Short mmCIF file of C-alpha atoms in Angstrom, two decimals:
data_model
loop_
_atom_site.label_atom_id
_atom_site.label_comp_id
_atom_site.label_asym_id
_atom_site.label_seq_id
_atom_site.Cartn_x
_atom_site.Cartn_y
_atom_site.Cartn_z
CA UNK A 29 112.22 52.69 202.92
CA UNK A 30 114.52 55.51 201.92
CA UNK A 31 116.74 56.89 204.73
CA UNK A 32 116.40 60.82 204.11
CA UNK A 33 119.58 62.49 205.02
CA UNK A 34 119.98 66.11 206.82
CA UNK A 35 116.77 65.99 208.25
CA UNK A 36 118.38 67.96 211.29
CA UNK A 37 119.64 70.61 209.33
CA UNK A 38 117.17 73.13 208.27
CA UNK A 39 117.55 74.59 204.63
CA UNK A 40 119.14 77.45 203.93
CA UNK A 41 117.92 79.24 200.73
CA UNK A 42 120.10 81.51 198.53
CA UNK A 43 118.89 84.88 199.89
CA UNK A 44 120.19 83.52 203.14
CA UNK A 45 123.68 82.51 201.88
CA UNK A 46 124.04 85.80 199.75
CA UNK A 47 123.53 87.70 203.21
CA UNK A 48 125.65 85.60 204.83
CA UNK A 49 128.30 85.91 202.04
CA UNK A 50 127.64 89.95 202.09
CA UNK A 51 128.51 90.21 206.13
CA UNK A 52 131.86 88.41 205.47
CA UNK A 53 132.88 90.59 202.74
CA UNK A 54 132.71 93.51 205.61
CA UNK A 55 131.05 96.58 203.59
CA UNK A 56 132.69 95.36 199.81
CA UNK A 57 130.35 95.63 197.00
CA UNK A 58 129.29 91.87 196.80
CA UNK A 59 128.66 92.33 192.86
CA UNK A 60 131.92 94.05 192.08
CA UNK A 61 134.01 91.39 194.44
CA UNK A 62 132.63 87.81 194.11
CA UNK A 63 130.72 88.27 190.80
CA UNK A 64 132.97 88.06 187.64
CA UNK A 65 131.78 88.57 183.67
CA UNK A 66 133.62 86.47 181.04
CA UNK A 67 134.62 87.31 177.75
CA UNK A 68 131.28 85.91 176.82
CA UNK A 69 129.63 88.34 179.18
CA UNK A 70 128.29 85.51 181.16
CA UNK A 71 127.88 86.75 184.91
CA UNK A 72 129.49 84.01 187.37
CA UNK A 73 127.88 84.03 190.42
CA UNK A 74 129.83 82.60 193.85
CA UNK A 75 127.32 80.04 194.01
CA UNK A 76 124.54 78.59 192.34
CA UNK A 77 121.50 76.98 194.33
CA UNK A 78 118.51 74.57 193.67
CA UNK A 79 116.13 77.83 194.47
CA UNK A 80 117.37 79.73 191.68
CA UNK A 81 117.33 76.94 188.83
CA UNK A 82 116.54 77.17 185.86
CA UNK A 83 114.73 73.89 184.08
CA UNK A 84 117.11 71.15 183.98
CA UNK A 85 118.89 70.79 180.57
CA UNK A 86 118.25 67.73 178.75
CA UNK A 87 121.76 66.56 177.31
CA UNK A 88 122.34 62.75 176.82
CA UNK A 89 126.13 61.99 176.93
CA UNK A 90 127.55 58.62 176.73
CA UNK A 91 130.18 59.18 178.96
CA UNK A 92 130.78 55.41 179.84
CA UNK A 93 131.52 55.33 176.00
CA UNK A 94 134.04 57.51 175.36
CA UNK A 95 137.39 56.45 173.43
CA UNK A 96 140.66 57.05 173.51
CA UNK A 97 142.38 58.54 170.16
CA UNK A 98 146.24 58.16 168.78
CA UNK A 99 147.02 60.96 166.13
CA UNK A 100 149.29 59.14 163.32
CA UNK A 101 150.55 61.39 160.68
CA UNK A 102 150.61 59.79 157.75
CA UNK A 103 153.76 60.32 156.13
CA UNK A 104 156.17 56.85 156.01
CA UNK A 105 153.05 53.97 155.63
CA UNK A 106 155.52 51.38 157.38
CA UNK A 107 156.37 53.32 160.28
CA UNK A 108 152.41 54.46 160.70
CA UNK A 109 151.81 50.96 160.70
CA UNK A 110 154.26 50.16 163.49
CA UNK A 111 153.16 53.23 165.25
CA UNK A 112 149.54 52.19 165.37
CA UNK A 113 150.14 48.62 166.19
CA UNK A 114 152.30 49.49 169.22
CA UNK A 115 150.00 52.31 170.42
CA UNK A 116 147.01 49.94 170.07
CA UNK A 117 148.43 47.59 171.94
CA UNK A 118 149.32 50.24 174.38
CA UNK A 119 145.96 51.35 175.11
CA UNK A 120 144.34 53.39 172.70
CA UNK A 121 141.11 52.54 171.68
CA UNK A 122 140.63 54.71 168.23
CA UNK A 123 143.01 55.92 165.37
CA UNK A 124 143.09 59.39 163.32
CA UNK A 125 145.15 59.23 161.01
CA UNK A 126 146.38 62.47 159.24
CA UNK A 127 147.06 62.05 155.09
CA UNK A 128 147.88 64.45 152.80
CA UNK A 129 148.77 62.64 149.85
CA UNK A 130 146.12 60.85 148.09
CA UNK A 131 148.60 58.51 146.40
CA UNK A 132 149.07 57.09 149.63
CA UNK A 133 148.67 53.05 149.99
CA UNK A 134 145.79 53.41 152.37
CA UNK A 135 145.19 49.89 151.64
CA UNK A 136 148.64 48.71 153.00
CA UNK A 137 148.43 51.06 156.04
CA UNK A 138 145.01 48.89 157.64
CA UNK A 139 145.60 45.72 155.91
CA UNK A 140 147.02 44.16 159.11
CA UNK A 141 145.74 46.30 161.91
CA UNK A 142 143.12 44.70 163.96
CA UNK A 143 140.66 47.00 163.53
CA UNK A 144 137.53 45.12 163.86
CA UNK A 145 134.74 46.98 166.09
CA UNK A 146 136.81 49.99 166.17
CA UNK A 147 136.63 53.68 165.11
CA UNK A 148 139.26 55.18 162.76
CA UNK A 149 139.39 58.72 161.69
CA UNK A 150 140.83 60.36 158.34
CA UNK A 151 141.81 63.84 158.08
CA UNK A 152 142.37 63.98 154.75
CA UNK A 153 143.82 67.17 153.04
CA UNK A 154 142.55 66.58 149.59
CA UNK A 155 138.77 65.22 148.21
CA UNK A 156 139.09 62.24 146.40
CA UNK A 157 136.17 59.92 145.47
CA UNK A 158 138.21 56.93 144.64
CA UNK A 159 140.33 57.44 148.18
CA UNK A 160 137.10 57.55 149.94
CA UNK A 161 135.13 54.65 147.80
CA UNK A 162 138.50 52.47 148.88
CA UNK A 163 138.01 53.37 152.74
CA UNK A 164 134.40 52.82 152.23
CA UNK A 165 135.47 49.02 151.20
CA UNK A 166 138.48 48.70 153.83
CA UNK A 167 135.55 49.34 156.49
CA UNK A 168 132.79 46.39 155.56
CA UNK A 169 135.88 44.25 155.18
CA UNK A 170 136.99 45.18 158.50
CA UNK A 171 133.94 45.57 160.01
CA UNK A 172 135.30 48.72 161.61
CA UNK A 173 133.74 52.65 162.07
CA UNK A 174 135.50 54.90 159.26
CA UNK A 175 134.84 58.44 159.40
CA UNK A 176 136.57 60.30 156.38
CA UNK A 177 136.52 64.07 158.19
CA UNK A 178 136.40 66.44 154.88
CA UNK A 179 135.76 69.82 155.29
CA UNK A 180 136.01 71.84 152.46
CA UNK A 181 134.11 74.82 154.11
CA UNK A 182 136.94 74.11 156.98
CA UNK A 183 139.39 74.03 154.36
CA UNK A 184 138.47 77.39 152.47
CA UNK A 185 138.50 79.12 156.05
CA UNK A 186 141.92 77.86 157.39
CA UNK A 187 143.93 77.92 153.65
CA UNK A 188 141.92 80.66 151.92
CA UNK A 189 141.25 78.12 149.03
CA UNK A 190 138.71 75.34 148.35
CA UNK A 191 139.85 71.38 147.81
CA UNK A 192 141.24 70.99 144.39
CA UNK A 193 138.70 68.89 142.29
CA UNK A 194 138.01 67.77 138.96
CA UNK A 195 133.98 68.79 139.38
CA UNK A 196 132.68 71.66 139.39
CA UNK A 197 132.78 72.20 143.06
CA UNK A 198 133.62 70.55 146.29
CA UNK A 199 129.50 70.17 147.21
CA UNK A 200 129.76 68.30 143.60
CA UNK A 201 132.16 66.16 144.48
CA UNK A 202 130.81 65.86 148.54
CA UNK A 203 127.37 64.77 146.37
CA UNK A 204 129.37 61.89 144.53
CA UNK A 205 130.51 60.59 147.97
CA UNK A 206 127.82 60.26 149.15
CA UNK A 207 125.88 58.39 146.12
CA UNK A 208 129.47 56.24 145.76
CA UNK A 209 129.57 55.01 149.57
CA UNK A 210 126.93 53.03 152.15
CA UNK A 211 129.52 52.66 155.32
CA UNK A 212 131.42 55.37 155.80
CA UNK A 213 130.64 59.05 157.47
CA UNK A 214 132.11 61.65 155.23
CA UNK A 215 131.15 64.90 156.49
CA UNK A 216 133.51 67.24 159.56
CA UNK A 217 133.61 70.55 161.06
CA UNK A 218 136.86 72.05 161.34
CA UNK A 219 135.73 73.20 164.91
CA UNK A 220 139.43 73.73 166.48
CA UNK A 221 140.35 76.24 164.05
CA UNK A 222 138.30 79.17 165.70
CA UNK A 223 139.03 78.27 169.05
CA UNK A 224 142.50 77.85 168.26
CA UNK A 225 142.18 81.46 166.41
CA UNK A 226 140.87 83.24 169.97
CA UNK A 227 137.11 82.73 169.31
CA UNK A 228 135.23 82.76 172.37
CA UNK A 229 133.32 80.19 173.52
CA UNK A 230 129.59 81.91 172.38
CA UNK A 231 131.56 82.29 168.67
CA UNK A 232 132.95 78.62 168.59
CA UNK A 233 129.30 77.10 169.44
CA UNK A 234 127.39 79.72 167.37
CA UNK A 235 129.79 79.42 163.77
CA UNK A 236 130.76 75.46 164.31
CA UNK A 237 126.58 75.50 164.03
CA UNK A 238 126.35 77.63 161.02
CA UNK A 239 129.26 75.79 159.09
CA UNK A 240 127.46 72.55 159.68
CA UNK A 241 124.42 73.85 158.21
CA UNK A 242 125.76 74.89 155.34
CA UNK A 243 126.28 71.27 154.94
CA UNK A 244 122.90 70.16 156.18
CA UNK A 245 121.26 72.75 153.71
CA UNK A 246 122.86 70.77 151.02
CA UNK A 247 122.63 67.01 152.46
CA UNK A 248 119.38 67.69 154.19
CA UNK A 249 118.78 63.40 153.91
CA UNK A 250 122.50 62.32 155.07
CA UNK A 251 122.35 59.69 157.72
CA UNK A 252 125.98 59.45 158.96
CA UNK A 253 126.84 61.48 161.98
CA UNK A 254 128.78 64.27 161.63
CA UNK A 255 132.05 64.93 163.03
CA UNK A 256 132.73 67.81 165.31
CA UNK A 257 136.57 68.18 165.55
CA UNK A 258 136.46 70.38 168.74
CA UNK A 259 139.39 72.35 170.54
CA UNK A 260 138.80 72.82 174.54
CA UNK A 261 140.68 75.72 176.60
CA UNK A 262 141.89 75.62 179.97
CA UNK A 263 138.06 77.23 181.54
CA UNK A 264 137.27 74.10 183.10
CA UNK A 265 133.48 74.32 183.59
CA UNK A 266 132.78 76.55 180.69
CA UNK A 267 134.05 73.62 178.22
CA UNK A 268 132.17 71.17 179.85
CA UNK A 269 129.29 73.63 179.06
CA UNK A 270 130.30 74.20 175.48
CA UNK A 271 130.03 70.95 174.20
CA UNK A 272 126.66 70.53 175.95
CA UNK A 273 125.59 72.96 174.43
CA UNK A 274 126.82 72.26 171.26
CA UNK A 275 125.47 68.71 171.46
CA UNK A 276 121.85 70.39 171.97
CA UNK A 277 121.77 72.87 169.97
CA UNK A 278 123.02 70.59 166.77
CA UNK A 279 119.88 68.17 167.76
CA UNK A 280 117.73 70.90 167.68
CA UNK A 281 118.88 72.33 164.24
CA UNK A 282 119.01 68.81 162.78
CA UNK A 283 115.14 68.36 163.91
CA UNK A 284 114.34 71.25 161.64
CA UNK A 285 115.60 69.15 158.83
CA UNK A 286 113.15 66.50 160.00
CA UNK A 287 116.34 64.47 161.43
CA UNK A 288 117.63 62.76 164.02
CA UNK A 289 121.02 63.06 162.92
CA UNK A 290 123.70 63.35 165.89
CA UNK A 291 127.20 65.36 166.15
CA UNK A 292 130.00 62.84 167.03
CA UNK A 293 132.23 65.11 169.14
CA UNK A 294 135.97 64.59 168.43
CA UNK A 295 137.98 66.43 170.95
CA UNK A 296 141.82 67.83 171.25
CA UNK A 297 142.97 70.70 173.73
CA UNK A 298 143.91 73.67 172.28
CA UNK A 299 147.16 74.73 171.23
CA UNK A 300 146.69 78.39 172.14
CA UNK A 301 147.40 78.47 175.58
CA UNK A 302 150.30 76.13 175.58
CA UNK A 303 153.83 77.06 175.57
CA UNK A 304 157.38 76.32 174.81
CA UNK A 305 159.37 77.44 177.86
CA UNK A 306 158.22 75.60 180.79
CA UNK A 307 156.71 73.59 178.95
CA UNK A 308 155.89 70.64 181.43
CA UNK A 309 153.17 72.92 182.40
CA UNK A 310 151.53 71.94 179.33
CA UNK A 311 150.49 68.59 180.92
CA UNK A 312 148.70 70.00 183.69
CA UNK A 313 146.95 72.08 181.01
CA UNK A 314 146.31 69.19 179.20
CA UNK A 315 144.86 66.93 182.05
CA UNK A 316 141.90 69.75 182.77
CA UNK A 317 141.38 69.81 179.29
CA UNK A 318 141.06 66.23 178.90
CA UNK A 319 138.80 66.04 182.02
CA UNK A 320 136.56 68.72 180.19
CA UNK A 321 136.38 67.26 177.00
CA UNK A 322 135.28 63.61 179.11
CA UNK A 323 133.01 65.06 181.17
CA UNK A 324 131.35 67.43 178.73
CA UNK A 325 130.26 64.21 176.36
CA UNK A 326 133.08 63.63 173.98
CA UNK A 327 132.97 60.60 172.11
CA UNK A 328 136.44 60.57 171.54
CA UNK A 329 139.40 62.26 172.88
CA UNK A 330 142.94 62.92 171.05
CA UNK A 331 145.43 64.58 174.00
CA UNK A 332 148.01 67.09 172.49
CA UNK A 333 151.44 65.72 173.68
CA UNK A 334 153.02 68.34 175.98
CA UNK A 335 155.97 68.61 173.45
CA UNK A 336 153.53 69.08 170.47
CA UNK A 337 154.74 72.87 169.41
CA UNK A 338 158.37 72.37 169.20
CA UNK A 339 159.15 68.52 168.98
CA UNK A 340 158.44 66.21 166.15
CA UNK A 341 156.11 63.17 166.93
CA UNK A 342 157.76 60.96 169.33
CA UNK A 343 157.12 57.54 171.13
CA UNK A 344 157.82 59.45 174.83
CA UNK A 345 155.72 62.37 173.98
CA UNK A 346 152.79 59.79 172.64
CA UNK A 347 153.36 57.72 175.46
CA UNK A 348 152.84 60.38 178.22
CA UNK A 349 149.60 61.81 176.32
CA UNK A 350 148.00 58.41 175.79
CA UNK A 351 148.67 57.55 179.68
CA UNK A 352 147.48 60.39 180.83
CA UNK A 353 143.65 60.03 179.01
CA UNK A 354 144.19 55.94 180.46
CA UNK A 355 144.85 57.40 184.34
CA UNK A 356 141.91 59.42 183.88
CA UNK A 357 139.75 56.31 182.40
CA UNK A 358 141.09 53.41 184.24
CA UNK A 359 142.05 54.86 187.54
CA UNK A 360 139.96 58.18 188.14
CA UNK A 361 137.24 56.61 186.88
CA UNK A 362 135.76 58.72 184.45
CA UNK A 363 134.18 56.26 182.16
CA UNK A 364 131.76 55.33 185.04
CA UNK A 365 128.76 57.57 184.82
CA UNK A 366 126.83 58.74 181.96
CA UNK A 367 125.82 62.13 181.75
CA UNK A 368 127.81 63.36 184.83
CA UNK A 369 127.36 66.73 184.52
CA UNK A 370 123.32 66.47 185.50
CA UNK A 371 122.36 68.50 188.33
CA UNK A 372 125.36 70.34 188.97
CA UNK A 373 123.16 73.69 188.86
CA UNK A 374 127.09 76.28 187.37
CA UNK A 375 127.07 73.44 184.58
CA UNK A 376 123.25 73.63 183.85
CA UNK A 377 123.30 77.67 184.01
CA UNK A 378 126.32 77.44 181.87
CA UNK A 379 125.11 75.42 179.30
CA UNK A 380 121.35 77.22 178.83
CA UNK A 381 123.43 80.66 178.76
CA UNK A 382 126.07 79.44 176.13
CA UNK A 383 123.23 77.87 174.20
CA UNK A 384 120.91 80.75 174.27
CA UNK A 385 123.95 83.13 173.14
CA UNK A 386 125.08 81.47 170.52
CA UNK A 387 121.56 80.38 169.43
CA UNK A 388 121.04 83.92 168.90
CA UNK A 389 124.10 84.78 167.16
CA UNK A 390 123.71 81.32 164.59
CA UNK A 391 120.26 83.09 164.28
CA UNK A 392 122.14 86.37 163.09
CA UNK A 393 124.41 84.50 160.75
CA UNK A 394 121.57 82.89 158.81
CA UNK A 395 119.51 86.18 158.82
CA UNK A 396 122.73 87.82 157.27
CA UNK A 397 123.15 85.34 154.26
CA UNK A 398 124.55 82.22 155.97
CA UNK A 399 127.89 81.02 157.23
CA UNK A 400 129.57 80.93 153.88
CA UNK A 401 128.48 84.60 152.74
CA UNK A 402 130.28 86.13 155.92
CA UNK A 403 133.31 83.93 155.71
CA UNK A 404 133.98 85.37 152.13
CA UNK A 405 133.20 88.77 153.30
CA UNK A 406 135.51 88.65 155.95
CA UNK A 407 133.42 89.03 158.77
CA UNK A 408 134.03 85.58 160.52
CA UNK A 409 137.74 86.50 161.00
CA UNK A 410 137.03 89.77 161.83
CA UNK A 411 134.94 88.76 165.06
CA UNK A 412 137.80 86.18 165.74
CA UNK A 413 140.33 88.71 165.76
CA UNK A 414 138.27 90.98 168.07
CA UNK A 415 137.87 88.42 170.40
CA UNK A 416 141.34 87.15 170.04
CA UNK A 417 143.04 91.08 170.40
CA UNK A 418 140.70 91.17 173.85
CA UNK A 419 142.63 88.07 175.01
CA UNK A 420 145.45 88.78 174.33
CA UNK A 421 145.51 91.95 176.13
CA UNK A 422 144.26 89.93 178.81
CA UNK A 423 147.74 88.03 178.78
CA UNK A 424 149.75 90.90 178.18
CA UNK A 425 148.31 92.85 181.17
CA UNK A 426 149.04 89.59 183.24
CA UNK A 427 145.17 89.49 183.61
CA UNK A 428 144.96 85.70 182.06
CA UNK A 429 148.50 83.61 183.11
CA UNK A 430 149.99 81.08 181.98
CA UNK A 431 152.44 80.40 184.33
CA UNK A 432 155.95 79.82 183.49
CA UNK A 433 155.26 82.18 181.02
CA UNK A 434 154.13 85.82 181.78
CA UNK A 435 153.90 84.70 185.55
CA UNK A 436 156.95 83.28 187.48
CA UNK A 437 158.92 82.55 184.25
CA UNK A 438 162.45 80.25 185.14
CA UNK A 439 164.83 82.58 183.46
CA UNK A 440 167.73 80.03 183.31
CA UNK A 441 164.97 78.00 180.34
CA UNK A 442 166.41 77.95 177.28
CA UNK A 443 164.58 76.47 174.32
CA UNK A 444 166.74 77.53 171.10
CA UNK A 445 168.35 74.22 170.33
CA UNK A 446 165.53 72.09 171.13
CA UNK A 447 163.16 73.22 168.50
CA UNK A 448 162.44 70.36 165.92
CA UNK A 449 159.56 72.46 164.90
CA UNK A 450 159.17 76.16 164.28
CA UNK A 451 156.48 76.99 167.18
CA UNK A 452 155.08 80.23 165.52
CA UNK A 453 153.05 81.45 162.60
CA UNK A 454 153.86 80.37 159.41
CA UNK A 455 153.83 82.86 156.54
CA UNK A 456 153.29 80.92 153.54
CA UNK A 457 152.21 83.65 150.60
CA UNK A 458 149.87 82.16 148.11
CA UNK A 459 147.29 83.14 145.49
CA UNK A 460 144.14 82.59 148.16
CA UNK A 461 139.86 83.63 147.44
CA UNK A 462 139.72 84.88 150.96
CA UNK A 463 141.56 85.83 153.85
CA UNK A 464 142.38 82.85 156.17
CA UNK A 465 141.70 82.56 159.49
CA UNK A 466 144.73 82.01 161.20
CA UNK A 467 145.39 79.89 164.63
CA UNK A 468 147.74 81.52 167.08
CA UNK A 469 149.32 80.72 170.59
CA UNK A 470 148.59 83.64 173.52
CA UNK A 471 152.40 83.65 174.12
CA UNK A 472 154.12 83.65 170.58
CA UNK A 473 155.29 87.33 171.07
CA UNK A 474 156.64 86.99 174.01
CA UNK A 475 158.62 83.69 173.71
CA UNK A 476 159.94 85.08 170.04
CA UNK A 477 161.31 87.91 172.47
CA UNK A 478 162.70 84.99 175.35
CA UNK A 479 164.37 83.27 171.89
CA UNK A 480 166.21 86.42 170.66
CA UNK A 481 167.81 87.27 173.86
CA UNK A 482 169.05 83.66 174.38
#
């Protein structure tokens, strides 16, 4: 028989704790001192109890599954090669490999990588139906899990253009793929570019959802999954809840295709909250964000080495990313429960108020004409930017910190001769069909202003 634990202790319900909670706050408004609205005017409450519950949200996460990801850009095949042996051998689990030449030997690069039973991702910038009929083979011979993440939709939204192609359009050529391969997954949402852009988390959910059914609209009968590449922030319980939510809300917009398609959630952190002075910080905002992309359901996760913004890829940076996803896995544990998040009543209140929100906002977008219509009318970016000005007002008033930065900055850092990269916005003027959306970092100003004084 069950031993039933507490049985001394009487319980206490949450109109009992909130007037407890209200005589310790000695006459201060309990709403306007323990209650706090985020950007997506979701009320947090200073506790969360079984009496106030809503039904339990039915999200299955394969935690116990999830792998670890190397990023490889593709630039030198040999050296990629080397790169993904060693890091392979050094515990990653799962490749994604960056290529943005299609004359690339793709065949040389896997030819001797032991890639049996294990996932591989492509970013590729540029459609090709020969590149992707090749990977297509590579993968039976391998007996490996290729997914080819194209996104033209992505593509038209972060470089104002769509995929150069010899058809008449990229759906055309998406069509071909498809009819031209059995084993591959060929279809991604460029997820990461509106977080990355200041989206909030309600936008992010709500137009990763209405770019994917753009696709499903015109592959209602694909059976690969499709790839979600995701971007997590540093709000620790609300990105667990995001990609809940996202998980359930793409089931329940697949079902109305009559499918049981799933997302396959590929997740980074973000780059806009990290910085280049103090930039060790960046690991510790790294490690949450990790822990948030695990314990919200990720399939895969791809840490952002802490030297990312101003260093080109190197074996210490790689090294320190990679071992901090294996501490988390091997000694923290994280790979031990499935669907860890159940019954934590903040996560379930989280994830039915993010879902709800941008259920009816994906609702709004279709009503309107559909994702595509109000990306070439501009709308999409304008909503980004609103969110993202709000932000980053937040961060200029020293509301939001990122310390090291606009809180307790170490004045004697000096980052001018250790850029390898250039950290900021690029302005690169092209001929473009719309305006891009553009990703940007919360501290850019004020580090261009650290730089020019140095």
């Amino acid at each position: 028989m069950a031993t039933t634990l507490f049985d001394d202790f009487s319980p206490i319900s949450s109109k009992q704790w909130k007037q407890k909670i209200q005589f310790e706050l000695d006459g201060a408004d309990y709403n306007q001192t323990v209650i706090w609205n985020s950007p997506e005017d979701i009320q947090v409450k200073p506790f969360y109890h079984i009496d106030e519950a809503s039904k339990a949200v039915t999200v299955k996460t394969q935690v116990s599954n999830f792998k670890i990801c190397q990023n490889i850009f593709v630039y030198d095949v040999e050296k990629s090669i080397q790169r993904a042996i060693n890091t392979l051998e050094r515990g990653a689990e799962s490749l994604r490999f960056t290529i943005e030449d299609k004359t690339t030997d793709v065949q040389k690069l896997l030819e001797t990588l032991p890639l049996e039973n294990r996932i591989v991702y492509f970013n590729l910038n540029f459609i090709s139906i020969d590149f992707v009929k090749l990977l297509d083979q590579i993968s039976i011979q391998k007996k490996a899990t290729f997914y080819c993440n194209i996104d033209p939709i992505g593509q038209l939204a972060r470089e104002g253009n769509w995929f150069s192609t010899p058809d008449k359009n990229n759906f055309e050529t998406l069509e071909k793929i498809s009819k031209a391969t059995a084993n591959v997954s060929f279809l991604s949402i460029d997820s990461g570019l509106y977080q990355n852009a200041g989206a909030n988390i309600t936008q992010q959910i709500a137009y990763s959802l209405a770019h994917a059914n753009e696709y499903l609209n015109r592959f209602p009968n694909t059976s690969k999954p499709i790839v979600f590449e995701v971007s997590v922030g540093t709000n620790y319980f609300f990105e667990i809840a995001k990609l809940r939510a996202l998980r359930m809300l793409f089931k329940l917009i697949a079902a109305e295709y009559n499918s049981d398609l799933e997302c396959h959630l590929l997740v980074t952190p973000t780059k806009r909250n990290k910085t280049i002075y103090d930039y060790n910080v960046n690991m510790l905002r790294t490690t949450t964000e990790c822990m948030s992309a695990i314990l919200g359901g990720a399939d895969a996760v791809a840490n952002l080495p802490y030297d990312a913004l101003y260093h080109k890829d190197n074996e210490f940076g790689d090294r320190i990313a990679r071992n901090q996803l294996l501490v988390l896995k091997h000694e923290s544990y994280f790979d031990k429960v499935d669907n860890p998040a159940d019954g934590s009543y903040y996560i379930e209140s989280l994830t039915m108020q993010l879902a709800e929100k941008s259920l009816t906002l994906f609702k709004d977008i279709e009503a309107n004409g559909g994702f595509l219509k109000l990306l070439n009318d501009g709308t999409i970016k304008k909503k980004i930017q609103e969110s993202a000005a709000k932000e980053q007002e937040l961060f200029d008033s020293k509301k939001e910190i990122l310390l090291g930065t606009n809180k307790h900055p170490n004045k004697e850092d000096k980052m001018k001769h250790d850029l390898e990269l250039f950290p900021f916005v690029k302005i690169k003027p092209r001929k473009t069909l719309i305006t891009p959306i553009i990703e940007k970092r919360l501290a850019e100003k004020l580090e261009q202003e650290r730089l020019e004084l140095e």
